[in-house]
PDB file of C-alpha atoms in Angstrom:
ATOM      1  CA  MET A  19     -12.145  -1.103  32.101  1.00 40.00           C
ATOM      2  CA  THR A  20      -8.813   0.397  33.169  1.00 43.00           C
ATOM      3  CA  GLU A  21      -6.964  -1.769  30.658  1.00 48.00           C
ATOM      4  CA  LEU A  22      -9.322  -0.783  27.845  1.00 51.00           C
ATOM      5  CA  THR A  23      -8.946   2.904  28.693  1.00 62.00           C
ATOM      6  CA  HIS A  24      -5.154   2.547  28.732  1.00 65.00           C
ATOM      7  CA  GLU A  25      -5.182   0.756  25.380  1.00 83.00           C
ATOM      8  CA  THR A  26      -7.419   3.394  23.820  1.00 88.00           C
ATOM      9  CA  THR A  27      -5.149   6.147  25.114  1.00 92.00           C
ATOM     10  CA  THR A  28      -2.094   4.377  23.737  1.00 95.00           C
ATOM     11  CA  ILE A  29      -3.673   3.911  20.303  1.00 96.00           C
ATOM     12  CA  ARG A  30      -4.668   7.570  20.155  1.00 96.00           C
ATOM     13  CA  SER A  31      -1.177   8.633  21.181  1.00 97.00           C
ATOM     14  CA  ALA A  32       0.342   6.562  18.378  1.00 98.00           C
ATOM     15  CA  ALA A  33      -2.149   8.009  15.884  1.00 98.00           C
ATOM     16  CA  ARG A  34      -1.366  11.573  16.986  1.00 97.00           C
ATOM     17  CA  ARG A  35       2.344  10.911  16.485  1.00 98.00           C
ATOM     18  CA  LEU A  36       1.792   9.835  12.877  1.00 98.00           C
ATOM     19  CA  LEU A  37      -0.684  12.627  12.128  1.00 97.00           C
ATOM     20  CA  GLU A  38       1.740  15.211  13.463  1.00 97.00           C
ATOM     21  CA  ALA A  39       4.515  13.809  11.258  1.00 97.00           C
ATOM     22  CA  SER A  40       2.266  14.185   8.218  1.00 96.00           C
ATOM     23  CA  ALA A  41       1.151  17.689   9.180  1.00 95.00           C
ATOM     24  CA  THR A  42       4.630  19.025   9.926  1.00 96.00           C
ATOM     25  CA  GLY A  43       6.599  17.104   7.307  1.00 95.00           C
ATOM     26  CA  THR A  44       8.936  15.867  10.019  1.00 97.00           C
ATOM     27  CA  PRO A  45       9.250  12.075  10.394  1.00 97.00           C
ATOM     28  CA  SER A  46       8.482  10.754  13.863  1.00 97.00           C
ATOM     29  CA  ASP A  47       9.864   8.161  16.198  1.00 97.00           C
ATOM     30  CA  PRO A  48       8.501   4.639  15.664  1.00 97.00           C
ATOM     31  CA  VAL A  49       5.173   3.856  17.331  1.00 97.00           C
ATOM     32  CA  ARG A  50       6.185   0.365  18.431  1.00 96.00           C
ATOM     33  CA  ASP A  51       7.333   1.804  21.738  1.00 96.00           C
ATOM     34  CA  LEU A  52       3.652   2.570  22.365  1.00 96.00           C
ATOM     35  CA  ILE A  53       1.851  -0.446  20.858  1.00 96.00           C
ATOM     36  CA  GLY A  54       4.541  -3.126  20.700  1.00 94.00           C
ATOM     37  CA  ALA A  55       6.334  -4.445  17.633  1.00 90.00           C
ATOM     38  CA  THR A  56       3.983  -7.292  16.701  1.00 86.00           C
ATOM     39  CA  ASP A  57       0.505  -6.424  18.005  1.00 91.00           C
ATOM     40  CA  ILE A  58      -1.527  -6.659  14.774  1.00 91.00           C
ATOM     41  CA  ARG A  59      -4.835  -5.663  16.355  1.00 93.00           C
ATOM     42  CA  ALA A  60      -3.417  -2.526  17.949  1.00 95.00           C
ATOM     43  CA  ALA A  61      -1.557  -1.571  14.783  1.00 96.00           C
ATOM     44  CA  TYR A  62      -4.712  -1.732  12.659  1.00 96.00           C
ATOM     45  CA  ALA A  63      -6.574   0.205  15.332  1.00 96.00           C
ATOM     46  CA  VAL A  64      -3.999   2.998  15.001  1.00 97.00           C
ATOM     47  CA  GLN A  65      -4.294   2.891  11.204  1.00 97.00           C
ATOM     48  CA  GLN A  66      -8.070   3.204  11.428  1.00 96.00           C
ATOM     49  CA  GLU A  67      -7.729   6.140  13.850  1.00 97.00           C
ATOM     50  CA  VAL A  68      -5.351   7.943  11.494  1.00 98.00           C
ATOM     51  CA  ASN A  69      -7.496   7.257   8.435  1.00 97.00           C
ATOM     52  CA  ALA A  70     -10.656   8.342  10.242  1.00 97.00           C
ATOM     53  CA  ALA A  71      -8.972  11.664  10.978  1.00 97.00           C
ATOM     54  CA  ARG A  72      -8.202  12.057   7.281  1.00 96.00           C
ATOM     55  CA  MET A  73     -11.757  11.223   6.243  1.00 97.00           C
ATOM     56  CA  ALA A  74     -13.081  13.713   8.772  1.00 97.00           C
ATOM     57  CA  THR A  75     -11.351  16.414   6.711  1.00 95.00           C
ATOM     58  CA  GLY A  76     -12.913  15.186   3.460  1.00 96.00           C
ATOM     59  CA  ALA A  77     -10.476  12.545   2.212  1.00 97.00           C
ATOM     60  CA  ARG A  78     -12.197   9.943   0.015  1.00 97.00           C
ATOM     61  CA  VAL A  79     -11.268   6.253  -0.086  1.00 97.00           C
ATOM     62  CA  VAL A  80     -10.698   4.935  -3.628  1.00 98.00           C
ATOM     63  CA  GLY A  81      -8.997   1.616  -2.913  1.00 98.00           C
ATOM     64  CA  ARG A  82      -6.502  -0.431  -0.945  1.00 98.00           C
ATOM     65  CA  LYS A  83      -2.882  -1.445  -1.079  1.00 98.00           C
ATOM     66  CA  ILE A  84      -1.220  -4.669  -0.055  1.00 97.00           C
ATOM     67  CA  GLY A  85       2.231  -4.543   1.493  1.00 94.00           C
ATOM     68  CA  LEU A  86       4.837  -7.031   2.673  1.00 90.00           C
ATOM     69  CA  THR A  87       4.126  -9.469  -0.170  1.00 90.00           C
ATOM     70  CA  SER A  88       7.821 -10.328  -0.457  1.00 80.00           C
ATOM     71  CA  LYS A  89       9.033 -13.239   1.669  1.00 76.00           C
ATOM     72  CA  ALA A  90      12.386 -11.495   2.114  1.00 68.00           C
ATOM     73  CA  VAL A  91      10.754  -8.375   3.557  1.00 73.00           C
ATOM     74  CA  GLN A  92       8.477 -10.483   5.777  1.00 73.00           C
ATOM     75  CA  GLU A  93      11.541 -12.237   7.197  1.00 74.00           C
ATOM     76  CA  GLN A  94      13.241  -8.881   7.702  1.00 64.00           C
ATOM     77  CA  LEU A  95      10.315  -7.625   9.788  1.00 68.00           C
ATOM     78  CA  GLY A  96       9.723 -10.950  11.544  1.00 70.00           C
ATOM     79  CA  VAL A  97       6.204 -11.585  10.190  1.00 75.00           C
ATOM     80  CA  ASP A  98       4.565 -14.278   8.106  1.00 77.00           C
ATOM     81  CA  GLN A  99       1.772 -12.314   6.436  1.00 84.00           C
ATOM     82  CA  PRO A 100       1.173  -9.202   4.327  1.00 93.00           C
ATOM     83  CA  ASP A 101      -0.473  -6.034   5.544  1.00 95.00           C
ATOM     84  CA  LEU A 102      -2.969  -3.609   4.034  1.00 97.00           C
ATOM     85  CA  GLY A 103      -3.519   0.104   3.776  1.00 98.00           C
ATOM     86  CA  VAL A 104      -6.046   2.535   2.342  1.00 98.00           C
ATOM     87  CA  LEU A 105      -5.732   4.539  -0.873  1.00 98.00           C
ATOM     88  CA  PHE A 106      -7.279   8.014  -0.856  1.00 98.00           C
ATOM     89  CA  ALA A 107      -8.239   9.993  -3.956  1.00 98.00           C
ATOM     90  CA  ASP A 108      -5.601  12.658  -3.299  1.00 97.00           C
ATOM     91  CA  MET A 109      -2.874   9.993  -3.325  1.00 98.00           C
ATOM     92  CA  GLU A 110      -3.231   9.391  -7.075  1.00 98.00           C
ATOM     93  CA  TYR A 111      -0.794  11.266  -9.304  1.00 98.00           C
ATOM     94  CA  ASP A 112      -0.811  11.874 -13.054  1.00 97.00           C
ATOM     95  CA  ALA A 113       2.119  10.313 -14.932  1.00 97.00           C
ATOM     96  CA  ALA A 114       2.237  13.358 -17.234  1.00 96.00           C
ATOM     97  CA  VAL A 115       3.085  15.730 -14.356  1.00 96.00           C
ATOM     98  CA  PRO A 116       6.162  15.519 -12.096  1.00 97.00           C
ATOM     99  CA  VAL A 117       5.233  14.069  -8.712  1.00 97.00           C
ATOM    100  CA  PRO A 118       5.363  16.908  -6.153  1.00 95.00           C
ATOM    101  CA  LEU A 119       7.340  16.312  -3.003  1.00 93.00           C
ATOM    102  CA  ASP A 120       5.531  18.680  -0.660  1.00 91.00           C
ATOM    103  CA  ARG A 121       3.300  15.892   0.714  1.00 89.00           C
ATOM    104  CA  LEU A 122       5.967  13.197   0.795  1.00 96.00           C
ATOM    105  CA  LEU A 123       8.606  12.687   3.467  1.00 97.00           C
ATOM    106  CA  GLN A 124      10.847   9.772   2.412  1.00 96.00           C
ATOM    107  CA  PRO A 125       9.489   8.444  -0.891  1.00 97.00           C
ATOM    108  CA  ARG A 126      10.402   5.091  -2.391  1.00 96.00           C
ATOM    109  CA  VAL A 127       8.923   3.380  -5.435  1.00 96.00           C
ATOM    110  CA  GLU A 128       7.701  -0.111  -6.313  1.00 95.00           C
ATOM    111  CA  ALA A 129       6.345  -1.542  -9.572  1.00 97.00           C
ATOM    112  CA  GLU A 130       3.055  -3.385  -9.150  1.00 97.00           C
ATOM    113  CA  ILE A 131      -0.030  -4.767 -10.826  1.00 98.00           C
ATOM    114  CA  ALA A 132      -3.154  -2.800  -9.954  1.00 98.00           C
ATOM    115  CA  PHE A 133      -6.561  -4.444 -10.125  1.00 98.00           C
ATOM    116  CA  VAL A 134      -9.701  -2.364 -10.616  1.00 98.00           C
ATOM    117  CA  LEU A 135     -12.747  -4.143  -9.241  1.00 98.00           C
ATOM    118  CA  GLY A 136     -16.002  -4.561 -11.088  1.00 98.00           C
ATOM    119  CA  ALA A 137     -17.909  -6.157  -8.208  1.00 98.00           C
ATOM    120  CA  ASP A 138     -18.094  -5.981  -4.422  1.00 98.00           C
ATOM    121  CA  LEU A 139     -16.207  -8.600  -2.416  1.00 98.00           C
ATOM    122  CA  ASP A 140     -18.296  -8.613   0.721  1.00 97.00           C
ATOM    123  CA  GLU A 141     -20.169 -11.930   0.597  1.00 97.00           C
ATOM    124  CA  GLY A 142     -19.548 -15.611  -0.045  1.00 96.00           C
ATOM    125  CA  ASP A 143     -16.440 -17.734   0.448  1.00 97.00           C
ATOM    126  CA  LEU A 144     -14.201 -15.266  -1.407  1.00 98.00           C
ATOM    127  CA  ASP A 145     -12.459 -18.161  -3.097  1.00 98.00           C
ATOM    128  CA  LEU A 146      -9.978 -17.522  -5.876  1.00 98.00           C
ATOM    129  CA  ASP A 147     -12.551 -17.873  -8.662  1.00 98.00           C
ATOM    130  CA  GLN A 148     -14.884 -15.355  -7.036  1.00 98.00           C
ATOM    131  CA  VAL A 149     -12.068 -12.886  -6.462  1.00 98.00           C
ATOM    132  CA  THR A 150     -10.760 -13.284 -10.011  1.00 98.00           C
ATOM    133  CA  ASP A 151     -14.236 -12.786 -11.481  1.00 98.00           C
ATOM    134  CA  ALA A 152     -14.575  -9.537  -9.509  1.00 98.00           C
ATOM    135  CA  VAL A 153     -11.623  -7.950 -11.353  1.00 98.00           C
ATOM    136  CA  HIS A 154     -12.732  -5.638 -14.151  1.00 98.00           C
ATOM    137  CA  HIS A 155      -9.222  -5.039 -15.459  1.00 98.00           C
ATOM    138  CA  ALA A 156      -5.548  -4.924 -14.541  1.00 98.00           C
ATOM    139  CA  VAL A 157      -3.187  -2.015 -15.136  1.00 98.00           C
ATOM    140  CA  ALA A 158       0.501  -1.293 -14.569  1.00 98.00           C
ATOM    141  CA  ALA A 159       1.137   0.789 -11.478  1.00 98.00           C
ATOM    142  CA  ILE A 160       3.894   2.529  -9.586  1.00 98.00           C
ATOM    143  CA  GLU A 161       3.347   2.724  -5.868  1.00 97.00           C
ATOM    144  CA  ILE A 162       5.003   5.619  -4.094  1.00 98.00           C
ATOM    145  CA  CYS A 163       5.726   4.244  -0.658  1.00 96.00           C
ATOM    146  CA  ASP A 164       6.404   6.659   2.160  1.00 97.00           C
ATOM    147  CA  SER A 165       7.057   6.422   5.868  1.00 96.00           C
ATOM    148  CA  ARG A 166       6.148   8.855   8.579  1.00 97.00           C
ATOM    149  CA  ILE A 167       8.750   7.007  10.702  1.00 97.00           C
ATOM    150  CA  ALA A 168      12.212   8.569  10.656  1.00 97.00           C
ATOM    151  CA  ASP A 169      14.810   6.777   8.514  1.00 95.00           C
ATOM    152  CA  TRP A 170      12.318   4.005   7.644  1.00 94.00           C
ATOM    153  CA  ASP A 171      13.115   2.495  11.057  1.00 94.00           C
ATOM    154  CA  ILE A 172      10.063   0.242  10.965  1.00 92.00           C
ATOM    155  CA  ARG A 173       8.841  -3.053  12.298  1.00 91.00           C
ATOM    156  CA  PHE A 174       5.528  -4.717  11.488  1.00 91.00           C
ATOM    157  CA  SER A 175       3.389  -2.638  13.832  1.00 94.00           C
ATOM    158  CA  ASP A 176       4.989   0.608  12.632  1.00 95.00           C
ATOM    159  CA  THR A 177       4.203   0.059   8.968  1.00 94.00           C
ATOM    160  CA  VAL A 178       0.672  -1.243   9.633  1.00 96.00           C
ATOM    161  CA  ALA A 179      -0.136   1.708  11.878  1.00 97.00           C
ATOM    162  CA  ASP A 180       1.298   4.057   9.263  1.00 97.00           C
ATOM    163  CA  ASN A 181      -1.258   2.964   6.626  1.00 97.00           C
ATOM    164  CA  ALA A 182       1.098   0.245   5.350  1.00 96.00           C
ATOM    165  CA  SER A 183       3.642   2.946   4.462  1.00 96.00           C
ATOM    166  CA  ALA A 184       1.405   4.281   1.680  1.00 97.00           C
ATOM    167  CA  GLY A 185       2.304   7.562   0.015  1.00 97.00           C
ATOM    168  CA  GLY A 186       0.772   7.649  -3.453  1.00 98.00           C
ATOM    169  CA  PHE A 187       0.285   5.798  -6.713  1.00 98.00           C
ATOM    170  CA  VAL A 188       0.300   6.260 -10.467  1.00 98.00           C
ATOM    171  CA  LEU A 189      -1.658   4.082 -12.898  1.00 98.00           C
ATOM    172  CA  GLY A 190      -0.807   3.232 -16.490  1.00 97.00           C
ATOM    173  CA  ARG A 191      -3.167   3.809 -19.393  1.00 95.00           C
ATOM    174  CA  GLU A 192      -3.458   0.271 -20.772  1.00 96.00           C
ATOM    175  CA  ARG A 193      -6.415  -1.522 -19.163  1.00 97.00           C
ATOM    176  CA  VAL A 194      -6.281  -5.279 -19.667  1.00 98.00           C
ATOM    177  CA  PRO A 195      -9.001  -7.783 -18.692  1.00 98.00           C
ATOM    178  CA  LEU A 196      -7.794 -10.991 -17.070  1.00 97.00           C
ATOM    179  CA  GLU A 197      -8.979 -12.946 -20.101  1.00 96.00           C
ATOM    180  CA  ARG A 198      -5.924 -11.480 -21.861  1.00 96.00           C
ATOM    181  CA  PHE A 199      -3.466 -11.354 -18.969  1.00 95.00           C
ATOM    182  CA  VAL A 200      -2.081 -13.884 -16.477  1.00 97.00           C
ATOM    183  CA  PRO A 201      -0.741 -11.912 -13.479  1.00 98.00           C
ATOM    184  CA  ARG A 202       1.434 -14.734 -12.150  1.00 97.00           C
ATOM    185  CA  ASP A 203       3.368 -15.027 -15.417  1.00 97.00           C
ATOM    186  CA  THR A 204       4.190 -11.363 -15.947  1.00 97.00           C
ATOM    187  CA  VAL A 205       7.782 -10.084 -15.930  1.00 98.00           C
ATOM    188  CA  MET A 206       8.615  -6.649 -14.497  1.00 97.00           C
ATOM    189  CA  THR A 207      11.593  -4.332 -14.909  1.00 97.00           C
ATOM    190  CA  MET A 208      11.916  -0.982 -13.130  1.00 97.00           C
ATOM    191  CA  THR A 209      14.737   1.511 -13.499  1.00 98.00           C
ATOM    192  CA  VAL A 210      15.235   4.584 -11.327  1.00 98.00           C
ATOM    193  CA  THR A 211      17.769   7.297 -12.128  1.00 97.00           C
ATOM    194  CA  GLY A 212      21.238   6.319 -10.960  1.00 94.00           C
ATOM    195  CA  GLN A 213      20.267   3.011  -9.343  1.00 95.00           C
ATOM    196  CA  ALA A 214      20.452  -0.686 -10.129  1.00 94.00           C
ATOM    197  CA  ALA A 215      17.372  -1.986 -11.909  1.00 94.00           C
ATOM    198  CA  SER A 216      14.612  -3.703  -9.931  1.00 94.00           C
ATOM    199  CA  ALA A 217      13.204  -6.834 -11.560  1.00 95.00           C
ATOM    200  CA  GLY A 218      10.764  -9.591 -10.714  1.00 94.00           C
ATOM    201  CA  THR A 219       7.755 -11.592 -11.798  1.00 96.00           C
ATOM    202  CA  GLY A 220       4.139 -11.964 -10.805  1.00 96.00           C
ATOM    203  CA  ALA A 221       5.088 -15.092  -8.899  1.00 96.00           C
ATOM    204  CA  ASP A 222       7.249 -12.942  -6.607  1.00 94.00           C
ATOM    205  CA  CYS A 223       4.066 -11.387  -5.173  1.00 95.00           C
ATOM    206  CA  LEU A 224       2.821 -14.042  -2.705  1.00 94.00           C
ATOM    207  CA  GLY A 225       3.138 -16.615  -5.487  1.00 95.00           C
ATOM    208  CA  ASP A 226       0.417 -14.895  -7.537  1.00 97.00           C
ATOM    209  CA  PRO A 227      -0.978 -11.334  -7.329  1.00 97.00           C
ATOM    210  CA  LEU A 228      -4.483 -12.830  -7.396  1.00 98.00           C
ATOM    211  CA  LEU A 229      -3.677 -14.738  -4.201  1.00 97.00           C
ATOM    212  CA  ALA A 230      -2.642 -11.403  -2.700  1.00 97.00           C
ATOM    213  CA  LEU A 231      -5.979  -9.946  -3.778  1.00 98.00           C
ATOM    214  CA  GLN A 232      -7.803 -12.878  -2.196  1.00 98.00           C
ATOM    215  CA  TRP A 233      -5.929 -12.353   1.080  1.00 97.00           C
ATOM    216  CA  LEU A 234      -6.866  -8.683   0.980  1.00 98.00           C
ATOM    217  CA  ALA A 235     -10.533  -9.370   0.238  1.00 98.00           C
ATOM    218  CA  ARG A 236     -10.854 -11.707   3.213  1.00 97.00           C
ATOM    219  CA  THR A 237      -8.837  -9.554   5.603  1.00 96.00           C
ATOM    220  CA  ALA A 238     -10.618  -6.324   4.647  1.00 96.00           C
ATOM    221  CA  ARG A 239     -13.975  -7.984   5.217  1.00 96.00           C
ATOM    222  CA  ASP A 240     -12.801  -9.316   8.587  1.00 94.00           C
ATOM    223  CA  LEU A 241     -11.847  -5.748   9.534  1.00 92.00           C
ATOM    224  CA  GLY A 242     -15.352  -4.578   8.624  1.00 92.00           C
ATOM    225  CA  GLU A 243     -14.301  -2.663   5.498  1.00 94.00           C
ATOM    226  CA  PRO A 244     -14.869  -5.002   2.504  1.00 97.00           C
ATOM    227  CA  LEU A 245     -13.638  -4.240  -0.991  1.00 98.00           C
ATOM    228  CA  ARG A 246     -16.121  -2.490  -3.280  1.00 98.00           C
ATOM    229  CA  ALA A 247     -16.716  -2.253  -7.021  1.00 98.00           C
ATOM    230  CA  GLY A 248     -14.720   0.548  -8.595  1.00 98.00           C
ATOM    231  CA  GLN A 249     -11.913   0.429  -6.060  1.00 98.00           C
ATOM    232  CA  VAL A 250      -8.260   0.242  -7.083  1.00 98.00           C
ATOM    233  CA  VAL A 251      -6.119  -2.446  -5.453  1.00 98.00           C
ATOM    234  CA  LEU A 252      -2.331  -2.247  -5.512  1.00 98.00           C
ATOM    235  CA  SER A 253      -1.503  -5.928  -5.242  1.00 97.00           C
ATOM    236  CA  GLY A 254       2.077  -5.723  -3.985  1.00 95.00           C
ATOM    237  CA  ALA A 255       5.622  -5.217  -5.237  1.00 94.00           C
ATOM    238  CA  LEU A 256       6.953  -7.410  -8.036  1.00 95.00           C
ATOM    239  CA  GLY A 257      10.538  -6.515  -7.182  1.00 92.00           C
ATOM    240  CA  PRO A 258      12.746  -4.574  -4.768  1.00 91.00           C
ATOM    241  CA  MET A 259      11.788  -1.070  -3.662  1.00 92.00           C
ATOM    242  CA  ARG A 260      14.004   1.858  -4.663  1.00 94.00           C
ATOM    243  CA  PRO A 261      14.365   5.354  -3.117  1.00 95.00           C
ATOM    244  CA  ALA A 262      13.083   8.287  -5.187  1.00 96.00           C
ATOM    245  CA  ALA A 263      15.247  11.398  -5.039  1.00 95.00           C
ATOM    246  CA  PRO A 264      14.142  14.811  -6.307  1.00 96.00           C
ATOM    247  CA  GLY A 265      14.363  14.855 -10.107  1.00 96.00           C
ATOM    248  CA  ALA A 266      14.447  11.060 -10.429  1.00 97.00           C
ATOM    249  CA  GLN A 267      12.834   9.331 -13.380  1.00 98.00           C
ATOM    250  CA  VAL A 268      11.150   5.967 -12.895  1.00 98.00           C
ATOM    251  CA  ASP A 269      10.516   3.677 -15.865  1.00 98.00           C
ATOM    252  CA  VAL A 270       8.488   0.483 -15.481  1.00 98.00           C
ATOM    253  CA  THR A 271       7.674  -2.268 -17.956  1.00 98.00           C
ATOM    254  CA  ILE A 272       5.274  -5.085 -17.050  1.00 98.00           C
ATOM    255  CA  THR A 273       4.729  -7.649 -19.765  1.00 98.00           C
ATOM    256  CA  GLY A 274       1.116  -7.757 -20.836  1.00 98.00           C
ATOM    257  CA  LEU A 275       0.394  -4.347 -19.290  1.00 98.00           C
ATOM    258  CA  GLY A 276       2.836  -2.120 -21.117  1.00 97.00           C
ATOM    259  CA  SER A 277       5.097   0.622 -19.787  1.00 98.00           C
ATOM    260  CA  LEU A 278       4.726   3.487 -17.336  1.00 97.00           C
ATOM    261  CA  SER A 279       7.105   6.352 -16.552  1.00 98.00           C
ATOM    262  CA  ILE A 280       7.046   9.112 -13.960  1.00 98.00           C
ATOM    263  CA  THR A 281       9.391  11.806 -12.746  1.00 98.00           C
ATOM    264  CA  PHE A 282       9.731  13.454  -9.363  1.00 97.00           C
ATOM    265  CA  ALA A 283       9.849  17.212  -9.001  1.00 96.00           C
ATOM    266  CA  GLU A 284      13.288  18.753  -8.785  1.00 89.00           C
ATOM    267  CA  VAL A 285      12.743  20.775  -5.615  1.00 70.00           C
ATOM    268  CA  SER A 286      11.818  19.139  -2.286  1.00 46.00           C
ATOM    269  CA  ARG A 287      10.212  20.857   0.699  1.00 46.00           C
TER     270      ARG A 287
END
């Protein structure tokens, strides 16, 4: 009982650290000093504590994101699997309006394929055919990653606890059913003002973005929060992440899904 009480206290302390960073706009120290660098169970427990606090204030879940789909990033953080986070309604931004910076601390951007589900993924074997059939359509997306940890000084437990470093997302307008689009074969190019282009393919996302979706469906169900019809899933980066400075313009092209552009507001907090 003492050990359980200590663990619960530690998880709540880590959650409070991240919530305070969000509330004050001041990035925090890493939480791995509290929960360890590789404790997956504790890290997801912190994430659930933080997200529960958000939902208690009215935040509404609209989907999930998959992170760490790149083998290079997994090796950097010393892990051999992706992670997942929750997308809330107030995290979606309109491409026609500059992305405000008042709710972001250290934004970075990734180009991704988003899947919008047409069926629940809570029963059955969740094999690849079942998962594929559950997709209503795919759409180009820009994920706005963010970290409540100062200087992005993260290890696996830090990013998992911090809602997989989720900050926001923007969806394109072209909705494409999988009958007309093969995610694995797509080619992506992303340019951000003043930086080298980011490029990649669908195969760079765990070998196939649909395999990433399958991993998410099984893991989310194991965590007691299965994927539901209507939810948006950000399936993971197709190329390297880039920082997003105030005033930056981001232009993304994903073959088969079209193009998507956003700008960031000129003035930060």
